[in-house]
PDB file of N, CA, C and O in Angstrom, chain B, residues numbered from 101:
ATOM      1  N   UNK B 101     -21.305   3.946  -4.560  1.00  0.00           N
ATOM      2  CA  UNK B 101     -20.175   4.302  -3.615  1.00  0.00           C
ATOM      3  C   UNK B 101     -19.329   3.294  -3.614  1.00  0.00           C
ATOM      4  O   UNK B 101     -18.195   3.559  -4.013  1.00  0.00           O
ATOM      5  N   UNK B 102     -19.591   2.006  -3.217  1.00  0.00           N
ATOM      6  CA  UNK B 102     -18.830   0.906  -3.013  1.00  0.00           C
ATOM      7  C   UNK B 102     -17.731   0.670  -4.322  1.00  0.00           C
ATOM      8  O   UNK B 102     -16.525   0.426  -4.278  1.00  0.00           O
ATOM      9  N   UNK B 103     -18.491   0.815  -5.302  1.00  0.00           N
ATOM     10  CA  UNK B 103     -17.748   0.640  -6.722  1.00  0.00           C
ATOM     11  C   UNK B 103     -16.486   1.860  -6.845  1.00  0.00           C
ATOM     12  O   UNK B 103     -15.462   1.569  -7.463  1.00  0.00           O
ATOM     13  N   UNK B 104     -16.624   3.077  -6.288  1.00  0.00           N
ATOM     14  CA  UNK B 104     -15.678   3.970  -6.323  1.00  0.00           C
ATOM     15  C   UNK B 104     -14.626   3.669  -5.317  1.00  0.00           C
ATOM     16  O   UNK B 104     -13.447   3.958  -5.521  1.00  0.00           O
ATOM     17  N   UNK B 105     -15.103   3.011  -4.081  1.00  0.00           N
ATOM     18  CA  UNK B 105     -14.052   2.658  -3.237  1.00  0.00           C
ATOM     19  C   UNK B 105     -13.061   1.672  -3.808  1.00  0.00           C
ATOM     20  O   UNK B 105     -11.846   1.859  -3.860  1.00  0.00           O
ATOM     21  N   UNK B 106     -13.712   0.599  -4.234  1.00  0.00           N
ATOM     22  CA  UNK B 106     -12.956  -0.384  -4.746  1.00  0.00           C
ATOM     23  C   UNK B 106     -12.011   0.103  -5.837  1.00  0.00           C
ATOM     24  O   UNK B 106     -10.869  -0.357  -5.809  1.00  0.00           O
ATOM     25  N   UNK B 107     -12.342   1.003  -6.831  1.00  0.00           N
ATOM     26  CA  UNK B 107     -11.603   1.492  -7.770  1.00  0.00           C
ATOM     27  C   UNK B 107     -10.487   2.243  -7.257  1.00  0.00           C
ATOM     28  O   UNK B 107      -9.379   2.114  -7.778  1.00  0.00           O
ATOM     29  N   UNK B 108     -10.695   3.079  -6.203  1.00  0.00           N
ATOM     30  CA  UNK B 108      -9.658   3.949  -5.555  1.00  0.00           C
ATOM     31  C   UNK B 108      -8.578   2.877  -4.971  1.00  0.00           C
ATOM     32  O   UNK B 108      -7.365   3.056  -5.083  1.00  0.00           O
ATOM     33  N   UNK B 109      -9.124   1.806  -4.371  1.00  0.00           N
ATOM     34  CA  UNK B 109      -8.220   0.911  -3.729  1.00  0.00           C
ATOM     35  C   UNK B 109      -7.308   0.228  -4.640  1.00  0.00           C
ATOM     36  O   UNK B 109      -6.302  -0.328  -4.200  1.00  0.00           O
ATOM     37  N   UNK B 110      -7.638   0.236  -6.067  1.00  0.00           N
ATOM     38  CA  UNK B 110      -6.871  -0.378  -6.951  1.00  0.00           C
ATOM     39  C   UNK B 110      -5.726   0.516  -7.366  1.00  0.00           C
ATOM     40  O   UNK B 110      -4.886   0.143  -8.184  1.00  0.00           O
ATOM     41  N   UNK B 111      -5.710   1.601  -6.838  1.00  0.00           N
ATOM     42  CA  UNK B 111      -4.645   2.725  -7.371  1.00  0.00           C
ATOM     43  C   UNK B 111      -3.245   2.077  -7.046  1.00  0.00           C
ATOM     44  O   UNK B 111      -2.363   2.011  -7.903  1.00  0.00           O
ATOM     45  N   UNK B 112      -3.072   1.547  -5.615  1.00  0.00           N
ATOM     46  CA  UNK B 112      -1.792   1.240  -5.128  1.00  0.00           C
ATOM     47  C   UNK B 112      -1.090  -0.043  -5.861  1.00  0.00           C
ATOM     48  O   UNK B 112       0.107  -0.325  -5.808  1.00  0.00           O
ATOM     49  N   UNK B 113      -2.150  -0.777  -6.582  1.00  0.00           N
ATOM     50  CA  UNK B 113      -1.551  -1.668  -7.392  1.00  0.00           C
ATOM     51  C   UNK B 113      -0.880  -1.226  -8.594  1.00  0.00           C
ATOM     52  O   UNK B 113       0.012  -1.929  -9.069  1.00  0.00           O
ATOM     53  N   UNK B 114      -1.245  -0.043  -9.181  1.00  0.00           N
ATOM     54  CA  UNK B 114      -0.610   0.654 -10.314  1.00  0.00           C
ATOM     55  C   UNK B 114       0.907   1.203  -9.765  1.00  0.00           C
ATOM     56  O   UNK B 114       1.932   1.053 -10.431  1.00  0.00           O
ATOM     57  N   UNK B 115       0.874   1.760  -8.645  1.00  0.00           N
ATOM     58  CA  UNK B 115       2.057   2.193  -7.971  1.00  0.00           C
ATOM     59  C   UNK B 115       2.944   1.134  -7.755  1.00  0.00           C
ATOM     60  O   UNK B 115       4.116   1.364  -8.051  1.00  0.00           O
ATOM     61  N   UNK B 116       2.661  -0.004  -7.297  1.00  0.00           N
ATOM     62  CA  UNK B 116       3.513  -1.216  -7.173  1.00  0.00           C
ATOM     63  C   UNK B 116       4.205  -1.593  -8.527  1.00  0.00           C
ATOM     64  O   UNK B 116       5.357  -2.008  -8.656  1.00  0.00           O
ATOM     65  N   UNK B 117       3.230  -1.357  -9.567  1.00  0.00           N
ATOM     66  CA  UNK B 117       3.790  -1.673 -11.095  1.00  0.00           C
ATOM     67  C   UNK B 117       4.892  -0.606 -11.435  1.00  0.00           C
ATOM     68  O   UNK B 117       5.751  -0.816 -12.291  1.00  0.00           O
ATOM     69  N   UNK B 118       4.811   0.502 -10.735  1.00  0.00           N
ATOM     70  CA  UNK B 118       5.703   1.666 -11.108  1.00  0.00           C
ATOM     71  C   UNK B 118       7.085   1.750 -10.209  1.00  0.00           C
ATOM     72  O   UNK B 118       7.986   2.568 -10.396  1.00  0.00           O
ATOM     73  N   UNK B 119       7.061   0.848  -9.314  1.00  0.00           N
ATOM     74  CA  UNK B 119       8.209   0.762  -8.551  1.00  0.00           C
ATOM     75  C   UNK B 119       9.334  -0.151  -9.145  1.00  0.00           C
ATOM     76  O   UNK B 119       9.056  -1.217  -9.694  1.00  0.00           O
ATOM     77  N   UNK B 120      10.467   0.255  -9.029  1.00  0.00           N
ATOM     78  CA  UNK B 120      11.608  -0.658  -9.600  1.00  0.00           C
ATOM     79  C   UNK B 120      12.989  -0.156  -9.508  1.00  0.00           C
ATOM     80  O   UNK B 120      13.396   0.446  -8.514  1.00  0.00           O
ATOM     81  N   UNK B 121      13.644  -0.381 -10.453  1.00  0.00           N
ATOM     82  CA  UNK B 121      15.239   0.071 -10.490  1.00  0.00           C
ATOM     83  C   UNK B 121      15.356   1.569 -10.912  1.00  0.00           C
ATOM     84  O   UNK B 121      16.289   2.226 -10.449  1.00  0.00           O
ATOM     85  N   UNK B 122      14.584   2.066 -11.649  1.00  0.00           N
ATOM     86  CA  UNK B 122      14.570   3.295 -12.041  1.00  0.00           C
ATOM     87  C   UNK B 122      14.729   4.500 -10.946  1.00  0.00           C
ATOM     88  O   UNK B 122      13.918   4.595 -10.025  1.00  0.00           O
ATOM     89  N   UNK B 123      15.830   5.428 -11.097  1.00  0.00           N
ATOM     90  CA  UNK B 123      15.955   6.422 -10.274  1.00  0.00           C
ATOM     91  C   UNK B 123      14.949   7.498 -10.506  1.00  0.00           C
ATOM     92  O   UNK B 123      14.639   8.286  -9.613  1.00  0.00           O
ATOM     93  N   UNK B 124      14.414   7.535 -11.762  1.00  0.00           N
ATOM     94  CA  UNK B 124      13.416   8.435 -11.913  1.00  0.00           C
ATOM     95  C   UNK B 124      12.038   8.262 -11.271  1.00  0.00           C
ATOM     96  O   UNK B 124      11.332   9.225 -10.971  1.00  0.00           O
ATOM     97  N   UNK B 125      11.699   7.014 -11.082  1.00  0.00           N
ATOM     98  CA  UNK B 125      10.599   6.608 -10.665  1.00  0.00           C
ATOM     99  C   UNK B 125      10.647   5.673  -9.309  1.00  0.00           C
ATOM    100  O   UNK B 125      10.384   4.476  -9.429  1.00  0.00           O
ATOM    101  N   UNK B 126      10.939   6.148  -8.187  1.00  0.00           N
ATOM    102  CA  UNK B 126      11.298   5.580  -7.057  1.00  0.00           C
ATOM    103  C   UNK B 126      10.021   4.855  -6.477  1.00  0.00           C
ATOM    104  O   UNK B 126       8.937   5.201  -6.947  1.00  0.00           O
ATOM    105  N   UNK B 127      10.049   3.912  -5.530  1.00  0.00           N
ATOM    106  CA  UNK B 127       8.914   3.635  -4.851  1.00  0.00           C
ATOM    107  C   UNK B 127       8.094   4.817  -3.920  1.00  0.00           C
ATOM    108  O   UNK B 127       6.879   4.948  -3.772  1.00  0.00           O
ATOM    109  N   UNK B 128       9.010   5.479  -3.453  1.00  0.00           N
ATOM    110  CA  UNK B 128       8.553   6.742  -2.900  1.00  0.00           C
ATOM    111  C   UNK B 128       7.706   7.593  -3.795  1.00  0.00           C
ATOM    112  O   UNK B 128       6.531   7.799  -3.490  1.00  0.00           O
ATOM    113  N   UNK B 129       8.215   8.083  -4.845  1.00  0.00           N
ATOM    114  CA  UNK B 129       7.684   8.783  -5.894  1.00  0.00           C
ATOM    115  C   UNK B 129       6.414   8.302  -6.202  1.00  0.00           C
ATOM    116  O   UNK B 129       5.396   8.975  -6.040  1.00  0.00           O
ATOM    117  N   UNK B 130       6.432   6.992  -6.705  1.00  0.00           N
ATOM    118  CA  UNK B 130       5.073   6.346  -7.206  1.00  0.00           C
ATOM    119  C   UNK B 130       4.039   6.400  -6.059  1.00  0.00           C
ATOM    120  O   UNK B 130       2.846   6.603  -6.285  1.00  0.00           O
ATOM    121  N   UNK B 131       4.546   6.207  -4.804  1.00  0.00           N
ATOM    122  CA  UNK B 131       3.663   6.331  -3.656  1.00  0.00           C
ATOM    123  C   UNK B 131       2.842   7.845  -3.677  1.00  0.00           C
ATOM    124  O   UNK B 131       1.623   8.011  -3.653  1.00  0.00           O
ATOM    125  N   UNK B 132       3.703   8.681  -3.719  1.00  0.00           N
ATOM    126  CA  UNK B 132       3.315  10.168  -3.655  1.00  0.00           C
ATOM    127  C   UNK B 132       2.275  10.329  -4.757  1.00  0.00           C
ATOM    128  O   UNK B 132       1.202  10.916  -4.615  1.00  0.00           O
ATOM    129  N   UNK B 133       2.695   9.761  -5.835  1.00  0.00           N
ATOM    130  CA  UNK B 133       1.935  10.077  -7.098  1.00  0.00           C
ATOM    131  C   UNK B 133       0.450   9.388  -6.799  1.00  0.00           C
ATOM    132  O   UNK B 133      -0.606   9.996  -6.972  1.00  0.00           O
ATOM    133  N   UNK B 134       0.533   8.204  -6.385  1.00  0.00           N
ATOM    134  CA  UNK B 134      -0.639   7.395  -6.078  1.00  0.00           C
ATOM    135  C   UNK B 134      -1.508   8.115  -4.888  1.00  0.00           C
ATOM    136  O   UNK B 134      -2.738   8.081  -4.924  1.00  0.00           O
ATOM    137  N   UNK B 135      -0.924   8.650  -4.022  1.00  0.00           N
ATOM    138  CA  UNK B 135      -1.653   9.338  -3.038  1.00  0.00           C
ATOM    139  C   UNK B 135      -2.259  10.796  -3.709  1.00  0.00           C
ATOM    140  O   UNK B 135      -3.388  11.162  -3.383  1.00  0.00           O
ATOM    141  N   UNK B 136      -1.663  11.382  -4.405  1.00  0.00           N
ATOM    142  CA  UNK B 136      -2.247  12.495  -5.103  1.00  0.00           C
ATOM    143  C   UNK B 136      -3.445  12.084  -5.819  1.00  0.00           C
ATOM    144  O   UNK B 136      -4.519  12.650  -5.614  1.00  0.00           O
ATOM    145  N   UNK B 137      -3.304  11.035  -6.730  1.00  0.00           N
ATOM    146  CA  UNK B 137      -4.216  10.562  -7.572  1.00  0.00           C
ATOM    147  C   UNK B 137      -5.460  10.042  -6.799  1.00  0.00           C
ATOM    148  O   UNK B 137      -6.574  10.252  -7.280  1.00  0.00           O
ATOM    149  N   UNK B 138      -5.355   9.522  -5.888  1.00  0.00           N
ATOM    150  CA  UNK B 138      -6.408   8.989  -4.889  1.00  0.00           C
ATOM    151  C   UNK B 138      -7.145  10.182  -4.359  1.00  0.00           C
ATOM    152  O   UNK B 138      -8.367  10.290  -4.461  1.00  0.00           O
ATOM    153  N   UNK B 139      -6.403  11.040  -3.813  1.00  0.00           N
ATOM    154  CA  UNK B 139      -7.078  12.096  -3.103  1.00  0.00           C
ATOM    155  C   UNK B 139      -7.768  13.101  -4.252  1.00  0.00           C
ATOM    156  O   UNK B 139      -8.695  13.825  -3.890  1.00  0.00           O
ATOM    157  N   UNK B 140      -7.366  13.132  -5.457  1.00  0.00           N
ATOM    158  CA  UNK B 140      -7.915  14.026  -6.410  1.00  0.00           C
ATOM    159  C   UNK B 140      -9.238  13.211  -6.667  1.00  0.00           C
ATOM    160  O   UNK B 140     -10.330  13.767  -6.550  1.00  0.00           O
ATOM    161  N   UNK B 141      -9.140  12.053  -6.973  1.00  0.00           N
ATOM    162  CA  UNK B 141     -10.411  11.164  -7.607  1.00  0.00           C
ATOM    163  C   UNK B 141     -11.405  11.349  -6.441  1.00  0.00           C
ATOM    164  O   UNK B 141     -12.586  11.465  -6.769  1.00  0.00           O
ATOM    165  N   UNK B 142     -11.123  11.391  -5.221  1.00  0.00           N
ATOM    166  CA  UNK B 142     -11.872  11.254  -4.020  1.00  0.00           C
ATOM    167  C   UNK B 142     -12.750  12.707  -3.986  1.00  0.00           C
ATOM    168  O   UNK B 142     -13.968  12.759  -3.819  1.00  0.00           O
ATOM    169  N   UNK B 143     -11.837  13.901  -4.186  1.00  0.00           N
ATOM    170  CA  UNK B 143     -12.557  15.085  -4.395  1.00  0.00           C
ATOM    171  C   UNK B 143     -13.296  15.232  -5.368  1.00  0.00           C
ATOM    172  O   UNK B 143     -14.301  15.902  -5.129  1.00  0.00           O
ATOM    173  N   UNK B 144     -13.162  14.773  -6.624  1.00  0.00           N
ATOM    174  CA  UNK B 144     -13.822  14.923  -7.764  1.00  0.00           C
ATOM    175  C   UNK B 144     -15.257  14.107  -7.568  1.00  0.00           C
ATOM    176  O   UNK B 144     -16.335  14.610  -7.885  1.00  0.00           O
ATOM    177  N   UNK B 145     -15.129  12.875  -7.043  1.00  0.00           N
ATOM    178  CA  UNK B 145     -16.437  12.132  -6.726  1.00  0.00           C
ATOM    179  C   UNK B 145     -17.306  12.878  -5.649  1.00  0.00           C
ATOM    180  O   UNK B 145     -18.533  12.841  -5.740  1.00  0.00           O
ATOM    181  N   UNK B 146     -16.724  13.507  -4.701  1.00  0.00           N
ATOM    182  CA  UNK B 146     -17.602  14.347  -3.952  1.00  0.00           C
ATOM    183  C   UNK B 146     -18.290  15.467  -4.712  1.00  0.00           C
ATOM    184  O   UNK B 146     -19.508  15.636  -4.668  1.00  0.00           O
ATOM    185  N   UNK B 147     -17.485  16.198  -5.387  1.00  0.00           N
ATOM    186  CA  UNK B 147     -17.896  17.363  -5.953  1.00  0.00           C
ATOM    187  C   UNK B 147     -18.996  17.086  -6.987  1.00  0.00           C
ATOM    188  O   UNK B 147     -20.051  17.720  -6.965  1.00  0.00           O
ATOM    189  N   UNK B 148     -18.751  16.187  -7.841  1.00  0.00           N
ATOM    190  CA  UNK B 148     -19.365  15.848  -9.079  1.00  0.00           C
ATOM    191  C   UNK B 148     -19.187  14.468  -9.345  1.00  0.00           C
ATOM    192  O   UNK B 148     -18.161  14.098  -9.915  1.00  0.00           O
ATOM    193  N   UNK B 149     -20.257  13.482  -8.923  1.00  0.00           N
ATOM    194  CA  UNK B 149     -20.202  12.375  -9.097  1.00  0.00           C
ATOM    195  C   UNK B 149     -20.185  11.763 -10.604  1.00  0.00           C
ATOM    196  O   UNK B 149     -19.574  10.727 -10.870  1.00  0.00           O
ATOM    197  N   UNK B 150     -20.884  12.478 -11.514  1.00  0.00           N
ATOM    198  CA  UNK B 150     -20.668  12.198 -12.885  1.00  0.00           C
ATOM    199  C   UNK B 150     -19.167  12.375 -13.368  1.00  0.00           C
ATOM    200  O   UNK B 150     -18.607  11.419 -13.905  1.00  0.00           O
ATOM    201  N   UNK B 151     -18.512  13.569 -13.190  1.00  0.00           N
ATOM    202  CA  UNK B 151     -17.177  13.666 -13.603  1.00  0.00           C
ATOM    203  C   UNK B 151     -16.283  12.481 -12.788  1.00  0.00           C
ATOM    204  O   UNK B 151     -15.394  11.894 -13.405  1.00  0.00           O
ATOM    205  N   UNK B 152     -16.532  12.194 -11.525  1.00  0.00           N
ATOM    206  CA  UNK B 152     -15.891  11.316 -10.641  1.00  0.00           C
ATOM    207  C   UNK B 152     -15.937  10.038 -11.378  1.00  0.00           C
ATOM    208  O   UNK B 152     -14.925   9.362 -11.565  1.00  0.00           O
ATOM    209  N   UNK B 153     -17.241   9.671 -11.843  1.00  0.00           N
ATOM    210  CA  UNK B 153     -17.400   8.284 -12.625  1.00  0.00           C
ATOM    211  C   UNK B 153     -16.523   8.378 -13.820  1.00  0.00           C
ATOM    212  O   UNK B 153     -15.918   7.332 -14.056  1.00  0.00           O
ATOM    213  N   UNK B 154     -16.324   9.258 -14.544  1.00  0.00           N
ATOM    214  CA  UNK B 154     -15.617   9.209 -15.584  1.00  0.00           C
ATOM    215  C   UNK B 154     -14.038   9.064 -15.267  1.00  0.00           C
ATOM    216  O   UNK B 154     -13.227   8.277 -15.756  1.00  0.00           O
ATOM    217  N   UNK B 155     -13.869  10.020 -14.343  1.00  0.00           N
ATOM    218  CA  UNK B 155     -12.265   9.883 -13.737  1.00  0.00           C
ATOM    219  C   UNK B 155     -11.894   8.349 -13.255  1.00  0.00           C
ATOM    220  O   UNK B 155     -10.758   7.908 -13.431  1.00  0.00           O
ATOM    221  N   UNK B 156     -12.931   7.573 -12.635  1.00  0.00           N
ATOM    222  CA  UNK B 156     -12.715   6.258 -12.329  1.00  0.00           C
ATOM    223  C   UNK B 156     -12.510   5.323 -13.410  1.00  0.00           C
ATOM    224  O   UNK B 156     -11.666   4.427 -13.390  1.00  0.00           O
ATOM    225  N   UNK B 157     -13.404   5.590 -14.464  1.00  0.00           N
ATOM    226  CA  UNK B 157     -13.241   4.845 -15.580  1.00  0.00           C
ATOM    227  C   UNK B 157     -11.790   4.897 -16.439  1.00  0.00           C
ATOM    228  O   UNK B 157     -11.222   3.947 -16.977  1.00  0.00           O
ATOM    229  N   UNK B 158     -11.405   6.196 -16.398  1.00  0.00           N
ATOM    230  CA  UNK B 158     -10.004   6.501 -16.846  1.00  0.00           C
ATOM    231  C   UNK B 158      -8.982   5.698 -16.116  1.00  0.00           C
ATOM    232  O   UNK B 158      -8.149   5.012 -16.707  1.00  0.00           O
ATOM    233  N   UNK B 159      -9.071   5.807 -14.679  1.00  0.00           N
ATOM    234  CA  UNK B 159      -8.153   5.265 -13.681  1.00  0.00           C
ATOM    235  C   UNK B 159      -8.116   3.654 -14.001  1.00  0.00           C
ATOM    236  O   UNK B 159      -7.064   3.048 -14.208  1.00  0.00           O
ATOM    237  N   UNK B 160      -9.424   3.046 -14.011  1.00  0.00           N
ATOM    238  CA  UNK B 160      -9.260   1.548 -14.386  1.00  0.00           C
ATOM    239  C   UNK B 160      -8.809   1.222 -15.723  1.00  0.00           C
ATOM    240  O   UNK B 160      -8.312   0.104 -15.857  1.00  0.00           O
ATOM    241  N   UNK B 161      -8.875   1.900 -16.639  1.00  0.00           N
ATOM    242  CA  UNK B 161      -8.356   1.690 -18.042  1.00  0.00           C
ATOM    243  C   UNK B 161      -6.835   1.900 -17.957  1.00  0.00           C
ATOM    244  O   UNK B 161      -6.110   1.078 -18.517  1.00  0.00           O
ATOM    245  N   UNK B 162      -6.259   3.021 -17.246  1.00  0.00           N
ATOM    246  CA  UNK B 162      -4.810   3.088 -17.142  1.00  0.00           C
ATOM    247  C   UNK B 162      -4.322   1.955 -16.144  1.00  0.00           C
ATOM    248  O   UNK B 162      -3.200   1.482 -16.326  1.00  0.00           O
ATOM    249  N   UNK B 163      -4.968   1.578 -15.286  1.00  0.00           N
ATOM    250  CA  UNK B 163      -4.462   0.458 -14.439  1.00  0.00           C
ATOM    251  C   UNK B 163      -4.459  -0.918 -15.060  1.00  0.00           C
ATOM    252  O   UNK B 163      -3.711  -1.799 -14.638  1.00  0.00           O
ATOM    253  N   UNK B 164      -5.287  -1.101 -16.051  1.00  0.00           N
ATOM    254  CA  UNK B 164      -5.307  -2.407 -16.905  1.00  0.00           C
ATOM    255  C   UNK B 164      -4.246  -2.150 -17.788  1.00  0.00           C
ATOM    256  O   UNK B 164      -3.337  -2.979 -17.838  1.00  0.00           O
ATOM    257  N   UNK B 165      -4.198  -1.062 -18.552  1.00  0.00           N
ATOM    258  CA  UNK B 165      -3.210  -0.785 -19.561  1.00  0.00           C
ATOM    259  C   UNK B 165      -1.868  -1.009 -18.977  1.00  0.00           C
ATOM    260  O   UNK B 165      -1.220  -1.924 -19.485  1.00  0.00           O
ATOM    261  N   UNK B 166      -1.347  -0.368 -18.035  1.00  0.00           N
ATOM    262  CA  UNK B 166      -0.073  -0.203 -17.470  1.00  0.00           C
ATOM    263  C   UNK B 166       0.165  -1.193 -16.268  1.00  0.00           C
ATOM    264  O   UNK B 166       1.096  -0.954 -15.499  1.00  0.00           O
ATOM    265  N   UNK B 167      -0.643  -2.303 -16.071  1.00  0.00           N
ATOM    266  CA  UNK B 167      -0.314  -3.109 -15.044  1.00  0.00           C
ATOM    267  C   UNK B 167       1.001  -3.780 -15.044  1.00  0.00           C
ATOM    268  O   UNK B 167       1.593  -4.174 -14.040  1.00  0.00           O
ATOM    269  N   UNK B 168       1.446  -3.883 -16.408  1.00  0.00           N
ATOM    270  CA  UNK B 168       2.793  -4.815 -16.558  1.00  0.00           C
ATOM    271  C   UNK B 168       3.839  -3.909 -17.145  1.00  0.00           C
ATOM    272  O   UNK B 168       4.906  -4.381 -17.535  1.00  0.00           O
ATOM    273  N   UNK B 169       3.602  -2.769 -17.215  1.00  0.00           N
ATOM    274  CA  UNK B 169       4.391  -1.721 -17.633  1.00  0.00           C
ATOM    275  C   UNK B 169       5.757  -1.474 -16.967  1.00  0.00           C
ATOM    276  O   UNK B 169       5.802  -1.692 -15.757  1.00  0.00           O
ATOM    277  N   UNK B 170       6.994  -1.006 -17.644  1.00  0.00           N
ATOM    278  CA  UNK B 170       7.926  -0.591 -16.640  1.00  0.00           C
ATOM    279  C   UNK B 170       7.715   0.690 -15.871  1.00  0.00           C
ATOM    280  O   UNK B 170       6.799   1.447 -16.193  1.00  0.00           O
ATOM    281  N   UNK B 171       8.457   0.941 -14.953  1.00  0.00           N
ATOM    282  CA  UNK B 171       8.102   1.837 -13.883  1.00  0.00           C
ATOM    283  C   UNK B 171       8.029   3.431 -14.665  1.00  0.00           C
ATOM    284  O   UNK B 171       7.128   4.231 -14.413  1.00  0.00           O
ATOM    285  N   UNK B 172       8.937   3.654 -15.459  1.00  0.00           N
ATOM    286  CA  UNK B 172       9.034   4.924 -16.006  1.00  0.00           C
ATOM    287  C   UNK B 172       7.565   5.255 -16.734  1.00  0.00           C
ATOM    288  O   UNK B 172       7.028   6.347 -16.550  1.00  0.00           O
ATOM    289  N   UNK B 173       6.909   4.142 -17.644  1.00  0.00           N
ATOM    290  CA  UNK B 173       5.797   4.292 -18.204  1.00  0.00           C
ATOM    291  C   UNK B 173       4.713   4.375 -17.139  1.00  0.00           C
ATOM    292  O   UNK B 173       3.981   5.341 -17.356  1.00  0.00           O
ATOM    293  N   UNK B 174       4.385   3.706 -16.103  1.00  0.00           N
ATOM    294  CA  UNK B 174       3.660   3.813 -15.161  1.00  0.00           C
ATOM    295  C   UNK B 174       3.420   5.184 -14.352  1.00  0.00           C
ATOM    296  O   UNK B 174       2.331   5.616 -13.974  1.00  0.00           O
ATOM    297  N   UNK B 175       4.706   5.777 -14.171  1.00  0.00           N
ATOM    298  CA  UNK B 175       4.631   6.891 -13.331  1.00  0.00           C
ATOM    299  C   UNK B 175       4.190   7.908 -14.292  1.00  0.00           C
ATOM    300  O   UNK B 175       3.422   8.770 -13.865  1.00  0.00           O
ATOM    301  N   UNK B 176       4.612   7.952 -15.718  1.00  0.00           N
ATOM    302  CA  UNK B 176       4.150   8.877 -16.561  1.00  0.00           C
ATOM    303  C   UNK B 176       2.671   8.707 -16.843  1.00  0.00           C
ATOM    304  O   UNK B 176       1.988   9.703 -17.080  1.00  0.00           O
ATOM    305  N   UNK B 177       2.143   7.488 -16.828  1.00  0.00           N
ATOM    306  CA  UNK B 177       0.601   7.251 -16.916  1.00  0.00           C
ATOM    307  C   UNK B 177      -0.026   8.047 -15.774  1.00  0.00           C
ATOM    308  O   UNK B 177      -0.970   8.820 -15.939  1.00  0.00           O
ATOM    309  N   UNK B 178       0.573   7.800 -14.593  1.00  0.00           N
ATOM    310  CA  UNK B 178      -0.285   8.387 -13.363  1.00  0.00           C
ATOM    311  C   UNK B 178      -0.174   9.921 -13.539  1.00  0.00           C
ATOM    312  O   UNK B 178      -1.146  10.616 -13.242  1.00  0.00           O
ATOM    313  N   UNK B 179       0.941  10.470 -13.999  1.00  0.00           N
ATOM    314  CA  UNK B 179       0.921  12.000 -14.253  1.00  0.00           C
ATOM    315  C   UNK B 179      -0.013  12.412 -15.188  1.00  0.00           C
ATOM    316  O   UNK B 179      -0.736  13.376 -14.937  1.00  0.00           O
ATOM    317  N   UNK B 180      -0.115  11.638 -16.532  1.00  0.00           N
ATOM    318  CA  UNK B 180      -1.018  12.008 -17.545  1.00  0.00           C
ATOM    319  C   UNK B 180      -2.410  11.941 -16.927  1.00  0.00           C
ATOM    320  O   UNK B 180      -3.059  12.977 -17.072  1.00  0.00           O
ATOM    321  N   UNK B 181      -3.037  10.910 -16.241  1.00  0.00           N
ATOM    322  CA  UNK B 181      -4.221  10.628 -15.773  1.00  0.00           C
ATOM    323  C   UNK B 181      -4.532  11.900 -14.817  1.00  0.00           C
ATOM    324  O   UNK B 181      -5.507  12.602 -15.085  1.00  0.00           O
ATOM    325  N   UNK B 182      -3.726  12.194 -13.727  1.00  0.00           N
ATOM    326  CA  UNK B 182      -3.886  13.450 -12.897  1.00  0.00           C
ATOM    327  C   UNK B 182      -4.137  14.711 -13.748  1.00  0.00           C
ATOM    328  O   UNK B 182      -5.065  15.468 -13.464  1.00  0.00           O
ATOM    329  N   UNK B 183      -3.269  14.950 -14.849  1.00  0.00           N
ATOM    330  CA  UNK B 183      -3.533  16.088 -15.575  1.00  0.00           C
ATOM    331  C   UNK B 183      -4.902  16.087 -16.249  1.00  0.00           C
ATOM    332  O   UNK B 183      -5.549  17.134 -16.296  1.00  0.00           O
ATOM    333  N   UNK B 184      -5.310  15.090 -16.710  1.00  0.00           N
ATOM    334  CA  UNK B 184      -6.617  14.914 -17.728  1.00  0.00           C
ATOM    335  C   UNK B 184      -7.612  14.969 -16.664  1.00  0.00           C
ATOM    336  O   UNK B 184      -8.513  15.713 -17.052  1.00  0.00           O
ATOM    337  N   UNK B 185      -7.883  14.468 -15.371  1.00  0.00           N
ATOM    338  CA  UNK B 185      -8.923  14.798 -14.583  1.00  0.00           C
ATOM    339  C   UNK B 185      -8.956  15.992 -13.804  1.00  0.00           C
ATOM    340  O   UNK B 185     -10.008  16.350 -13.276  1.00  0.00           O
ATOM    341  N   UNK B 186      -7.828  16.683 -13.678  1.00  0.00           N
ATOM    342  CA  UNK B 186      -7.851  17.919 -13.147  1.00  0.00           C
ATOM    343  C   UNK B 186      -8.330  19.153 -14.038  1.00  0.00           C
ATOM    344  O   UNK B 186      -8.428  20.301 -13.602  1.00  0.00           O
ATOM    345  N   UNK B 187      -8.596  18.787 -15.254  1.00  0.00           N
ATOM    346  CA  UNK B 187      -8.975  19.879 -16.440  1.00  0.00           C
ATOM    347  C   UNK B 187     -10.346  20.169 -16.124  1.00  0.00           C
ATOM    348  O   UNK B 187     -10.983  20.967 -16.812  1.00  0.00           O
TER     349      UNK B 187
END
């Protein structure tokens, strides 16, 4: 469970990477997306720990991959991750 909480706590780091000058991905939008992602992962972990672990792995991979990405790419990555874990 501690691993899950640490992973979910990493999500705001991705949102910070998503913030910048782009009008398409404002800090507020990135925060909203991050909150939705965090809530979704928490719900998945509660309902199905195996699927939750897979979602956390995807999130960790995305966080690493897009840590230094521009804001547009980071927002897109959050959207793609949300779509993939909701399937």
